[in-house]
Coordinates of C-alpha atoms in Angstrom, one line a residue:
M1 CA 0.0 0.0 0.1
A2 CA 2.9 2.5 1.1
C3 CA 4.0 1.6 -2.7
C4 CA 1.2 2.5 -4.5
A5 CA 0.8 5.8 -2.5
L6 CA 4.2 7.0 -4.1
M7 CA 3.5 5.5 -7.3
P8 CA 1.9 8.8 -8.9
A9 CA 4.9 11.4 -7.9
G10 CA 7.2 8.9 -9.4
S11 CA 5.6 7.6 -12.5
A12 CA 3.8 10.9 -13.6
A13 CA 7.1 12.3 -15.3
R14 CA 7.9 9.0 -16.8
P15 CA 6.6 8.1 -20.3
V16 CA 4.3 5.0 -20.5
E17 CA 6.8 2.0 -22.2
D18 CA 4.0 -0.4 -23.0
P19 CA 0.4 1.6 -23.9
A20 CA -1.3 -1.9 -24.2
Q21 CA -0.5 -3.2 -21.2
F22 CA -0.8 0.5 -19.1
L23 CA -4.2 0.6 -20.5
A24 CA -4.8 -3.3 -19.7
R25 CA -3.8 -2.6 -15.9
A26 CA -6.0 0.1 -15.8
E27 CA -8.9 -1.5 -16.7
S28 CA -8.2 -4.2 -14.0
L29 CA -8.1 -1.4 -11.4
R30 CA -11.4 -0.2 -12.3
T31 CA -13.3 -0.9 -9.1
E32 CA -10.5 -2.5 -7.4
D33 CA -8.4 0.9 -6.6
H34 CA -10.8 3.9 -8.5
S35 CA -8.4 6.6 -7.4
R36 CA -5.5 5.3 -8.9
F37 CA -7.2 3.9 -12.1
V38 CA -8.2 7.7 -12.4
R39 CA -4.5 8.7 -11.9
M40 CA -3.7 6.0 -14.7
L41 CA -6.5 7.9 -17.1
E42 CA -4.4 11.1 -16.8
Q43 CA -1.3 9.6 -17.0
I44 CA -2.0 8.0 -20.6
H45 CA -3.5 10.9 -21.8
R46 CA -0.6 12.9 -21.8
D47 CA 0.6 10.1 -24.3
A48 CA -2.5 10.0 -26.3
P49 CA -0.5 11.4 -29.6
K50 CA 1.9 8.1 -29.4
L51 CA -1.0 5.9 -29.2
S52 CA -1.9 3.2 -31.7
P53 CA -5.6 3.6 -33.2
G54 CA -6.6 0.4 -30.9
E55 CA -4.7 1.9 -28.1
Q56 CA -6.8 5.2 -28.5
W57 CA -10.2 3.1 -28.5
H58 CA -9.1 1.4 -26.1
L59 CA -8.5 4.8 -23.8
R60 CA -11.9 6.0 -25.0
Y61 CA -13.9 3.3 -23.6
L62 CA -12.5 3.3 -20.2
D63 CA -13.0 7.2 -20.4
A64 CA -16.7 6.6 -21.3
W65 CA -16.5 4.1 -18.3
E66 CA -15.4 6.6 -16.2
T67 CA -17.7 9.1 -17.5
M68 CA -20.3 7.1 -16.7
F69 CA -19.1 6.3 -13.0
E70 CA -19.2 10.1 -12.9
G71 CA -23.4 10.4 -13.6
D72 CA -22.8 11.9 -17.1
Y73 CA -25.0 9.2 -18.8
A74 CA -25.9 11.4 -21.9
R75 CA -21.5 11.9 -22.7
S76 CA -21.0 8.1 -21.7
E77 CA -23.5 7.0 -24.1
A78 CA -22.2 9.0 -27.2
E79 CA -18.9 7.9 -26.5
L80 CA -19.5 4.5 -26.2
R81 CA -22.0 4.5 -29.3
Q82 CA -18.3 5.3 -31.5
V83 CA -16.8 2.6 -29.5
I84 CA -19.2 0.1 -30.7
G85 CA -19.3 1.5 -34.3
R86 CA -16.0 2.4 -35.0
S87 CA -13.5 0.7 -33.1
G88 CA -13.6 -2.6 -35.4
D89 CA -12.5 -4.5 -32.2
E90 CA -15.0 -7.1 -31.3
T91 CA -13.7 -8.1 -28.0
L92 CA -13.9 -3.6 -27.3
A93 CA -17.2 -3.6 -28.7
A94 CA -18.9 -6.3 -26.8
K95 CA -17.5 -4.6 -23.8
A96 CA -19.0 -1.5 -24.5
S97 CA -22.3 -2.9 -25.6
A98 CA -22.6 -4.7 -22.5
L99 CA -21.8 -0.9 -20.5
L100 CA -24.2 0.8 -22.8
L101 CA -26.9 -1.5 -21.7
N102 CA -26.1 -0.5 -18.2
N103 CA -26.4 3.0 -19.3
L104 CA -30.0 2.6 -20.6
A105 CA -31.1 0.8 -17.8
T106 CA -29.8 3.5 -15.2
N107 CA -31.7 6.0 -17.3
R108 CA -34.9 4.5 -17.7
R109 CA -35.0 4.0 -21.5
Y110 CA -36.2 0.3 -21.0
E111 CA -37.5 -0.6 -24.4
E112 CA -34.0 0.5 -26.2
A113 CA -32.5 -1.7 -23.3
F114 CA -34.3 -4.6 -23.9
A115 CA -33.8 -4.0 -27.4
L116 CA -30.1 -4.0 -27.3
A117 CA -30.2 -7.2 -24.8
N118 CA -31.8 -9.1 -27.3
R119 CA -28.9 -8.1 -29.9
L120 CA -27.0 -9.3 -27.2
V121 CA -27.8 -13.0 -26.8
A122 CA -28.0 -13.4 -30.2
D123 CA -24.4 -12.3 -30.1
L124 CA -23.4 -14.6 -27.2
Y125 CA -25.2 -17.8 -28.9
R126 CA -22.7 -16.9 -31.7
T127 CA -19.5 -15.9 -29.8
R128 CA -16.6 -18.4 -28.5
D129 CA -14.5 -15.5 -27.0
P130 CA -14.4 -16.3 -23.2
L131 CA -14.2 -12.8 -22.2
I132 CA -16.8 -11.5 -24.7
R133 CA -19.0 -14.5 -23.3
F134 CA -18.3 -13.4 -19.6
T135 CA -19.0 -9.5 -19.9
L136 CA -22.2 -10.2 -21.5
L137 CA -23.3 -12.9 -19.5
T138 CA -22.7 -10.9 -16.3
N139 CA -24.8 -7.8 -18.0
L140 CA -27.2 -9.9 -18.7
S141 CA -27.9 -11.2 -15.6
Q142 CA -28.4 -7.7 -14.1
M143 CA -30.6 -6.5 -16.9
L144 CA -32.9 -9.3 -16.2
D145 CA -32.7 -8.8 -12.7
Y146 CA -34.4 -5.3 -13.1
A147 CA -36.9 -6.9 -15.1
G148 CA -38.0 -9.1 -12.1
Q149 CA -36.8 -12.2 -14.1
T150 CA -35.1 -14.1 -11.3
D151 CA -34.9 -17.4 -12.6
L152 CA -33.7 -15.9 -15.9
A153 CA -30.9 -13.6 -13.9
I154 CA -29.7 -16.6 -12.0
Q155 CA -29.3 -19.1 -15.0
Y156 CA -27.1 -16.3 -16.9
A157 CA -25.0 -15.7 -13.6
R158 CA -24.3 -19.5 -13.1
M159 CA -23.4 -19.4 -16.8
A160 CA -20.9 -16.8 -16.2
E161 CA -19.4 -18.7 -13.1
D162 CA -18.7 -21.9 -15.4
A163 CA -17.0 -19.5 -18.3
V164 CA -15.1 -17.3 -15.9
P165 CA -12.1 -16.2 -18.3
P166 CA -8.4 -15.9 -17.2
G167 CA -7.9 -12.6 -15.5
E168 CA -11.5 -12.5 -14.1
T169 CA -12.7 -14.0 -10.6
L170 CA -16.0 -15.7 -9.5
C171 CA -16.7 -12.3 -7.5
R172 CA -18.9 -10.8 -10.3
P173 CA -21.3 -14.2 -10.9
F174 CA -21.8 -14.4 -7.1
A175 CA -22.8 -11.2 -6.7
M176 CA -24.8 -11.2 -9.7
Q177 CA -26.8 -14.6 -8.2
A178 CA -27.1 -13.2 -5.1
A179 CA -28.5 -9.9 -6.0
A180 CA -31.1 -11.8 -7.9
L181 CA -32.1 -14.2 -5.3
Y182 CA -32.8 -10.6 -2.9
N183 CA -34.8 -9.1 -5.2
G184 CA -36.9 -12.5 -5.9
K185 CA -37.1 -12.3 -2.1
R186 CA -35.3 -15.9 -1.8
L187 CA -32.5 -14.5 0.4
T188 CA -32.0 -14.6 4.0
S189 CA -29.0 -13.0 6.0
D190 CA -27.9 -16.7 6.6
S191 CA -28.2 -17.5 2.8
P192 CA -24.6 -19.4 1.8
E193 CA -25.2 -17.4 -1.6
L194 CA -24.6 -14.3 0.1
Q195 CA -21.4 -14.9 2.4
R196 CA -20.1 -16.7 -0.7
A197 CA -20.6 -13.4 -2.7
I198 CA -18.9 -11.2 0.0
D199 CA -16.0 -13.5 0.7
A200 CA -15.4 -13.8 -3.5
C201 CA -15.2 -10.4 -3.8
V202 CA -13.3 -9.3 -0.6
A203 CA -10.7 -11.9 -2.1
A204 CA -11.0 -10.5 -5.3
R205 CA -10.1 -7.3 -4.0
E206 CA -13.5 -5.8 -5.4
P207 CA -14.8 -3.0 -2.8
V208 CA -17.6 -1.8 -5.0
F209 CA -19.0 -5.5 -5.3
A210 CA -18.1 -6.1 -1.9
N211 CA -20.0 -3.0 -0.5
A212 CA -22.9 -3.8 -2.3
M213 CA -23.3 -7.5 -1.1
R214 CA -22.6 -6.4 2.4
L215 CA -24.9 -3.9 2.2
T216 CA -27.6 -6.5 1.3
L217 CA -26.8 -8.4 4.1
G218 CA -27.2 -5.3 6.5
S219 CA -30.4 -4.6 5.0
L220 CA -31.8 -8.5 5.6
Y221 CA -30.6 -7.6 9.3
V222 CA -32.9 -4.8 9.5
D223 CA -35.6 -7.5 8.0
E224 CA -35.3 -10.2 10.2
N225 CA -35.2 -7.7 13.8
Q226 CA -31.6 -7.7 14.3
P227 CA -31.3 -4.0 13.6
A228 CA -27.8 -3.9 16.1
K229 CA -26.1 -6.1 14.0
A230 CA -27.0 -4.3 10.8
L231 CA -25.7 -1.1 12.4
A232 CA -22.3 -2.7 13.8
L233 CA -21.9 -3.6 10.0
F234 CA -22.6 -0.4 8.8
D235 CA -19.9 0.7 11.1
R236 CA -16.9 -1.5 9.8
M237 CA -18.3 -0.6 6.1
A238 CA -18.4 3.2 6.6
A239 CA -14.9 3.9 5.6
D240 CA -14.5 1.8 2.3
I241 CA -18.1 3.4 1.3
R242 CA -16.8 6.8 1.6
A243 CA -13.6 5.7 -0.5
S244 CA -15.5 4.5 -3.3
H245 CA -17.5 7.4 -3.7
Y246 CA -20.3 5.3 -5.0
Y247 CA -23.4 7.4 -5.0
P248 CA -26.2 4.8 -4.7
H249 CA -24.3 2.9 -1.7
M250 CA -23.6 6.4 0.3
L251 CA -27.8 6.7 -0.3
S252 CA -28.8 3.3 0.3
A253 CA -26.1 2.7 3.4
K254 CA -28.1 6.2 5.0
V255 CA -31.3 4.9 4.3
E256 CA -30.6 1.3 6.2
R257 CA -29.2 3.1 8.4
A258 CA -32.3 5.2 9.4
R259 CA -34.0 2.0 9.6
A260 CA -32.3 0.0 11.8
Y261 CA -32.1 3.1 14.2
A262 CA -36.1 3.1 13.6
E263 CA -36.4 -0.2 14.7
L264 CA -34.2 0.2 17.5
G265 CA -36.8 2.9 18.7
N266 CA -33.9 5.6 18.5
D267 CA -36.0 8.3 16.2
D268 CA -33.5 11.3 16.4
E269 CA -31.2 9.2 15.0
A270 CA -33.3 7.5 12.2
R271 CA -34.3 11.3 11.6
K272 CA -31.0 12.1 11.1
A273 CA -29.9 9.5 8.8
A274 CA -33.3 9.8 6.7
L275 CA -32.6 13.4 6.2
A276 CA -28.9 13.2 5.1
A277 CA -30.2 10.6 2.2
V278 CA -32.8 13.3 1.1
A279 CA -30.4 16.3 1.3
M280 CA -27.7 14.1 -0.9
S281 CA -30.3 13.4 -3.2
H282 CA -30.6 14.6 -7.0
P283 CA -33.7 16.7 -7.4
D284 CA -35.3 13.9 -10.0
D285 CA -34.1 10.9 -8.7
I286 CA -37.1 8.4 -8.1
S287 CA -35.8 5.2 -6.1
E288 CA -36.8 2.6 -4.0
W289 CA -34.7 4.1 -1.2
L290 CA -35.9 7.3 -1.0
V291 CA -39.3 5.7 -0.5
V292 CA -38.1 3.9 2.4
A293 CA -36.7 7.6 3.6
Y294 CA -39.6 9.6 3.3
E295 CA -41.9 6.9 4.6
L296 CA -39.4 6.8 7.8
L297 CA -39.8 11.2 8.3
Y298 CA -43.5 10.8 7.7
R299 CA -44.1 8.2 10.6
I300 CA -41.2 10.3 12.5
E301 CA -43.0 13.4 12.5
K302 CA -46.6 12.2 12.6
K303 CA -45.5 10.6 16.0
L304 CA -44.0 13.9 17.3
G305 CA -47.1 15.6 16.5
H306 CA -45.7 17.6 13.8
S307 CA -48.4 17.8 11.6
A308 CA -47.4 20.0 8.6
A309 CA -44.5 18.5 8.6
A310 CA -45.4 14.9 8.5
L311 CA -47.8 16.1 5.7
S312 CA -45.0 17.5 3.7
Y313 CA -43.1 14.0 3.7
Y314 CA -46.2 12.0 3.2
E315 CA -46.7 14.0 -0.1
H316 CA -43.1 13.2 -1.0
Y317 CA -43.7 9.4 0.0
V318 CA -46.3 9.4 -2.1
V319 CA -44.4 10.8 -4.9
Q320 CA -41.7 8.3 -4.8
D321 CA -44.1 5.7 -4.4
K322 CA -45.6 6.6 -7.0
G323 CA -42.9 6.8 -9.4
Y324 CA -41.0 3.9 -8.2
L325 CA -44.3 1.7 -8.8
N326 CA -44.4 3.3 -12.5
D327 CA -40.5 2.5 -13.0
V328 CA -40.8 -1.4 -11.7
G329 CA -44.0 -1.3 -14.5
A330 CA -42.1 0.4 -17.2
R331 CA -39.3 -2.7 -16.6
A332 CA -41.7 -5.2 -16.4
L333 CA -43.6 -4.4 -19.7
A334 CA -40.5 -3.5 -21.7
Y335 CA -39.5 -7.2 -21.3
Q336 CA -42.5 -8.6 -22.0
V337 CA -42.3 -6.5 -25.3
S338 CA -39.2 -7.8 -25.8
Q339 CA -38.4 -11.2 -27.6
Q340 CA -36.3 -12.4 -24.5
H341 CA -37.9 -15.4 -24.2
M342 CA -37.4 -16.5 -27.7
L343 CA -34.2 -16.1 -27.7
A344 CA -33.2 -17.6 -24.3
Q345 CA -34.7 -20.7 -25.0
K346 CA -32.0 -20.8 -28.1
L347 CA -29.7 -20.4 -25.6
E348 CA -30.6 -24.3 -24.7
T349 CA -30.3 -25.6 -28.0
E350 CA -27.1 -27.1 -27.7
K351 CA -27.7 -28.6 -24.2
L352 CA -31.0 -30.2 -25.2
G353 CA -29.5 -31.5 -28.6
R354 CA -29.0 -34.8 -27.7
Q355 CA -32.2 -35.2 -25.5
N356 CA -34.5 -34.2 -28.5
N357 CA -33.1 -36.9 -30.6
V358 CA -34.1 -39.2 -28.3
L359 CA -37.7 -37.9 -28.0
R360 CA -38.3 -37.8 -31.2
L361 CA -36.4 -41.7 -31.5
Q362 CA -38.9 -42.5 -28.6
Q363 CA -42.3 -41.0 -30.3
A364 CA -41.1 -42.9 -33.7
L365 CA -41.8 -46.2 -31.8
A366 CA -44.3 -45.2 -30.5
T367 CA -47.4 -47.9 -31.2
K368 CA -50.7 -47.0 -33.0
A369 CA -52.5 -47.1 -29.9
I370 CA -50.3 -44.8 -28.2
E371 CA -50.9 -41.9 -30.5
T372 CA -54.4 -42.6 -30.8
G373 CA -54.6 -41.6 -27.1
R374 CA -52.3 -38.8 -27.5
L375 CA -54.6 -37.5 -30.5
Y376 CA -58.0 -37.8 -28.2
I377 CA -55.6 -35.8 -25.7
A378 CA -54.6 -33.3 -28.0
L379 CA -58.2 -32.7 -29.0
L380 CA -59.6 -32.5 -25.6
L381 CA -56.8 -29.9 -24.5
V382 CA -57.6 -28.0 -27.8
V383 CA -61.3 -27.7 -26.9
L384 CA -60.2 -27.0 -22.9
V385 CA -58.1 -24.0 -24.3
S386 CA -60.7 -22.8 -26.6
I387 CA -62.8 -22.8 -23.6
V388 CA -60.4 -21.0 -21.5
F389 CA -59.6 -18.2 -24.2
W390 CA -63.4 -17.9 -24.9
L391 CA -63.8 -17.2 -21.2
F392 CA -60.9 -15.2 -21.2
R393 CA -61.7 -13.0 -23.9
L394 CA -65.7 -12.5 -22.3
K395 CA -64.0 -11.4 -18.7
R396 CA -62.1 -9.1 -20.4
S397 CA -64.8 -7.5 -22.4
Q398 CA -66.6 -7.3 -19.0
L399 CA -63.9 -5.6 -17.6
R400 CA -63.4 -3.2 -20.5
F401 CA -67.1 -1.8 -20.5
K402 CA -67.3 -1.5 -16.5
K403 CA -64.1 0.7 -16.8
L404 CA -65.9 2.6 -20.0
S405 CA -69.1 2.9 -17.9
C406 CA -67.2 3.9 -14.8
H407 CA -64.3 6.8 -16.8
D408 CA -64.1 9.6 -18.9
G409 CA -62.9 8.1 -22.7
L410 CA -60.6 11.2 -23.3
T411 CA -59.0 12.1 -19.6
G412 CA -59.4 8.7 -18.0
I413 CA -61.0 9.9 -14.9
F414 CA -64.5 9.4 -13.3
N415 CA -67.7 10.5 -15.6
H416 CA -70.1 12.6 -14.3
Q417 CA -72.2 9.9 -13.0
H418 CA -69.6 8.0 -11.1
F419 CA -67.8 10.7 -9.8
V420 CA -71.5 11.9 -8.5
G421 CA -72.1 7.8 -7.1
E422 CA -68.8 8.0 -5.4
A423 CA -68.8 11.5 -3.9
E424 CA -72.1 10.7 -2.2
R425 CA -71.4 7.5 -1.0
T426 CA -67.5 9.3 0.7
L427 CA -69.7 12.2 2.0
R428 CA -72.2 9.6 3.6
L429 CA -69.2 7.9 5.4
L430 CA -67.6 11.3 6.3
E431 CA -71.0 12.4 8.2
R432 CA -71.1 9.2 10.2
K433 CA -67.5 10.0 11.6
P434 CA -67.8 12.9 11.3
G435 CA -65.1 14.7 9.2
S436 CA -64.9 17.6 6.7
A437 CA -64.6 17.5 3.2
C438 CA -64.3 20.3 0.4
L439 CA -65.8 19.7 -2.8
V440 CA -64.0 22.0 -6.0
F441 CA -65.2 23.1 -9.5
I442 CA -62.7 23.7 -12.3
D443 CA -63.4 25.3 -15.2
L444 CA -61.2 26.1 -17.8
D445 CA -61.0 30.2 -18.9
H446 CA -62.4 30.5 -22.6
F447 CA -61.5 27.2 -23.5
K448 CA -64.5 27.6 -26.5
R449 CA -62.0 30.1 -27.9
I450 CA -58.7 27.5 -27.5
N451 CA -61.2 25.3 -29.8
D452 CA -62.0 27.7 -32.4
T453 CA -58.7 29.1 -32.9
H454 CA -56.3 25.7 -32.6
G455 CA -58.5 23.0 -33.1
H456 CA -59.8 20.1 -31.0
A457 CA -56.7 18.3 -31.1
V458 CA -55.2 20.9 -28.9
G459 CA -58.2 21.2 -26.9
D460 CA -58.0 17.6 -26.3
A461 CA -54.4 18.1 -25.2
V462 CA -55.5 21.1 -23.0
L463 CA -57.8 19.0 -20.8
K464 CA -55.2 16.1 -21.0
R465 CA -52.5 18.4 -19.2
V466 CA -55.0 20.0 -16.9
V467 CA -55.8 16.3 -15.7
A468 CA -52.1 15.3 -15.5
I469 CA -51.5 18.8 -13.3
C470 CA -54.4 17.7 -10.8
R471 CA -53.4 14.2 -10.4
Q472 CA -50.0 15.4 -9.2
Q473 CA -51.8 17.9 -6.7
L474 CA -54.1 15.4 -5.4
R475 CA -54.1 12.6 -2.9
P476 CA -54.9 8.9 -3.6
V477 CA -58.5 9.0 -1.6
D478 CA -59.3 12.1 -3.5
L479 CA -62.2 12.0 -5.9
F480 CA -61.4 13.4 -9.8
G481 CA -64.0 13.4 -12.3
R482 CA -64.7 15.2 -15.5
L483 CA -68.4 16.9 -15.0
G484 CA -68.4 17.5 -18.8
G485 CA -67.2 20.0 -21.4
E486 CA -63.8 21.3 -19.5
E487 CA -65.6 21.4 -16.0
F488 CA -64.0 19.2 -14.0
G489 CA -65.0 18.1 -10.1
I490 CA -62.9 17.3 -7.0
L491 CA -63.7 16.1 -3.6
L492 CA -61.5 16.3 -0.9
P493 CA -62.3 13.8 1.9
D494 CA -61.1 14.7 5.4
C495 CA -60.2 17.9 4.2
P496 CA -60.8 21.3 6.2
R497 CA -61.9 24.1 4.5
D498 CA -58.5 26.2 4.7
Q499 CA -56.7 23.1 3.4
G500 CA -58.8 22.9 0.9
L501 CA -58.4 26.5 -0.6
A502 CA -54.5 26.0 -0.5
I503 CA -55.2 22.7 -2.4
A504 CA -57.1 24.4 -5.0
D505 CA -54.9 27.5 -5.3
R506 CA -52.0 25.3 -6.0
I507 CA -53.8 23.6 -8.6
R508 CA -54.5 27.0 -10.2
L509 CA -51.0 28.2 -9.9
A510 CA -50.1 24.9 -11.8
I511 CA -52.5 25.2 -14.6
E512 CA -51.6 28.7 -15.2
A513 CA -48.3 28.1 -15.1
S514 CA -48.5 25.3 -18.3
S515 CA -48.8 25.5 -21.5
V516 CA -48.9 23.1 -24.7
D517 CA -47.8 22.9 -28.2
G518 CA -50.0 24.1 -31.0
D519 CA -48.6 23.2 -34.3
G520 CA -45.6 25.7 -33.4
V521 CA -47.6 27.7 -31.6
V522 CA -47.7 27.9 -27.4
V523 CA -51.1 27.9 -26.2
S524 CA -51.5 29.1 -22.5
F525 CA -54.6 28.7 -20.1
S526 CA -56.0 29.1 -16.9
A527 CA -58.9 28.1 -15.0
S528 CA -61.7 29.6 -12.8
V529 CA -61.8 27.5 -9.3
G530 CA -65.2 27.7 -6.9
L531 CA -64.9 25.4 -3.5
A532 CA -67.7 24.7 -0.9
S533 CA -67.2 23.1 2.5
T534 CA -69.3 20.8 4.5
E535 CA -68.1 23.1 7.1
T536 CA -70.4 25.6 5.6
S537 CA -72.4 23.9 3.4
G538 CA -73.5 20.6 5.2
Y539 CA -72.6 17.2 3.9
G540 CA -75.9 17.1 1.0
L541 CA -74.1 16.8 -2.5
Q542 CA -76.8 18.7 -3.8
R543 CA -76.4 21.7 -1.5
L544 CA -72.7 21.5 -1.9
C545 CA -73.0 21.3 -5.8
R546 CA -74.9 24.3 -5.5
D547 CA -72.7 26.0 -3.5
A548 CA -69.1 25.3 -5.2
D549 CA -71.2 26.3 -8.7
A550 CA -72.2 29.6 -7.4
A551 CA -68.5 30.0 -6.2
L552 CA -67.3 29.3 -9.5
Y553 CA -69.9 31.4 -11.3
R554 CA -68.2 34.5 -9.1
A555 CA -65.0 33.7 -10.1
K556 CA -65.6 33.9 -13.7
R557 CA -67.8 36.8 -13.3
T558 CA -65.3 38.8 -11.5
G559 CA -62.4 38.1 -13.6
R560 CA -61.8 34.5 -13.9
N561 CA -58.3 32.4 -12.9
R562 CA -59.0 32.4 -9.3
V563 CA -60.4 30.7 -6.4
I564 CA -63.3 31.7 -4.8
A565 CA -65.1 30.0 -1.7
D566 CA -68.4 30.8 -0.2
A567 CA -67.5 31.4 3.8
E568 CA -70.3 30.3 6.2
R569 CA -73.7 32.6 6.0
E570 CA -73.8 35.0 9.3
E571 CA -76.7 35.6 11.5
G572 CA -79.5 37.8 9.8
G573 CA -79.5 35.9 6.5
A574 CA -76.2 38.3 5.3
P575 CA -74.6 37.1 2.0
P576 CA -71.7 34.7 2.2
V577 CA -68.3 36.2 2.1
P578 CA -66.1 35.4 -0.8
I579 CA -62.7 33.9 -0.2
R580 CA -60.4 35.0 -3.5
Y581 CA -56.9 33.6 -4.5
G582 CA -55.5 34.6 -7.9
Q583 CA -55.4 37.9 -9.7
A584 CA -57.3 40.8 -9.2

């Protein structure tokens, strides 16, 4: 270690004598000693004009790897595509393709990623180069794990385990198997596969993979109600995580530490760790770790009676949870669209060749009676499959008709009739509790002018945009429906009047700040909002609708693009006092 520490100062002045060997050595240190790898890249760049074309392409590949490690995925993708298309080096192109697969998956471009995965599987079936085969197998295992295909991910990892080329170790195949088992809910802290992966990666001096496996072990300790063991493990590996400076590990370590403290009842330390995780996350991050962090913060603040902070963290939790579930769904959908299953079956052709020949021989020697019996069975299966298929189509049609009867065809939200029915049911339940609710009516300003000026296609785009904006501001329990034309209704259960006004005004401001593109012309729009509360109008839906509609009419009449709500009527029949938000 002392020699390694002194190398940069002594070697910086000396030119690289064997660039090809130097580049290969640098590549082997990427995850083993990342800081030294970076220094070697800086050194070889000083000799770049002296490199051969093949060595320059190898250097560009290593630059693309480092750029991706630092989080600049767009620049890394461009460099990787150059290496794949122009280097002329089959091995280098295969490694760049595997890295590009990881890049696309990280950026949630799953359809492109699985299309590339299909091509890589086809290449895997043809290639005989041990290093190319090993690289493709490990990356395909990771990609299938992303898609939730646990068995296939384990299969590819085991194939990589059987095909480790010279210069590589069992660290990555073992780590891929353990990761697939963990994501498939088949791993415990005592599983031999996990300890095997940790030992292999430590022995191979692969700290990034070793830390990933240790974090998995710590997460399992927390799941199994052993938080003290988890915290001890996190303390031991803290220095290694800081040294590697790998963002996913830093984030997950803080979140898992927060979970462990919460299990021990130490809410103060749990809150600190969760806040640290949130603070280091990027603004657009959507991840399972942030879902856990915001849920912990919400539960802690709720326990402490900090309602405003708890509500804020709950809103962040809902956004993260919805985004994460959508991301998981997108992975599964992209995988189903791909032809991965068909191509995976081709990989088994060589192994099953002899068995298939034996089966064909047995079929040829079968007696006529057996063939007749099989024919009857086949006919019976065809009939059964036809019946099942018919029942499936009938059930699917019933579900589709049920959805059409309840939802608006353009926007996908409740239609008028279903919204009214659900609102009446919800109000009856609230009246028994009792609990307050707000009814909000939204009407787009000058919508007819948008249709007349830009056409109905743009008008439909505006309606869809407004629905998307409203959904972002609403809770899962809120009812949202299209009442007709450009008018929408929202019922906010368990919502005091002041909170309802705040939500309504956030929706109005978001609509005002939005726009759509109408054939090259930016179309802006706004909305007028009327609100009625059960605190002043009671729980009768008809009275709430009448008061909300009256408030909406006053919002239109007094200048549009504002929120108006009726205050409670004063004694002596005094008229309601309007409360306004928005432009004067």
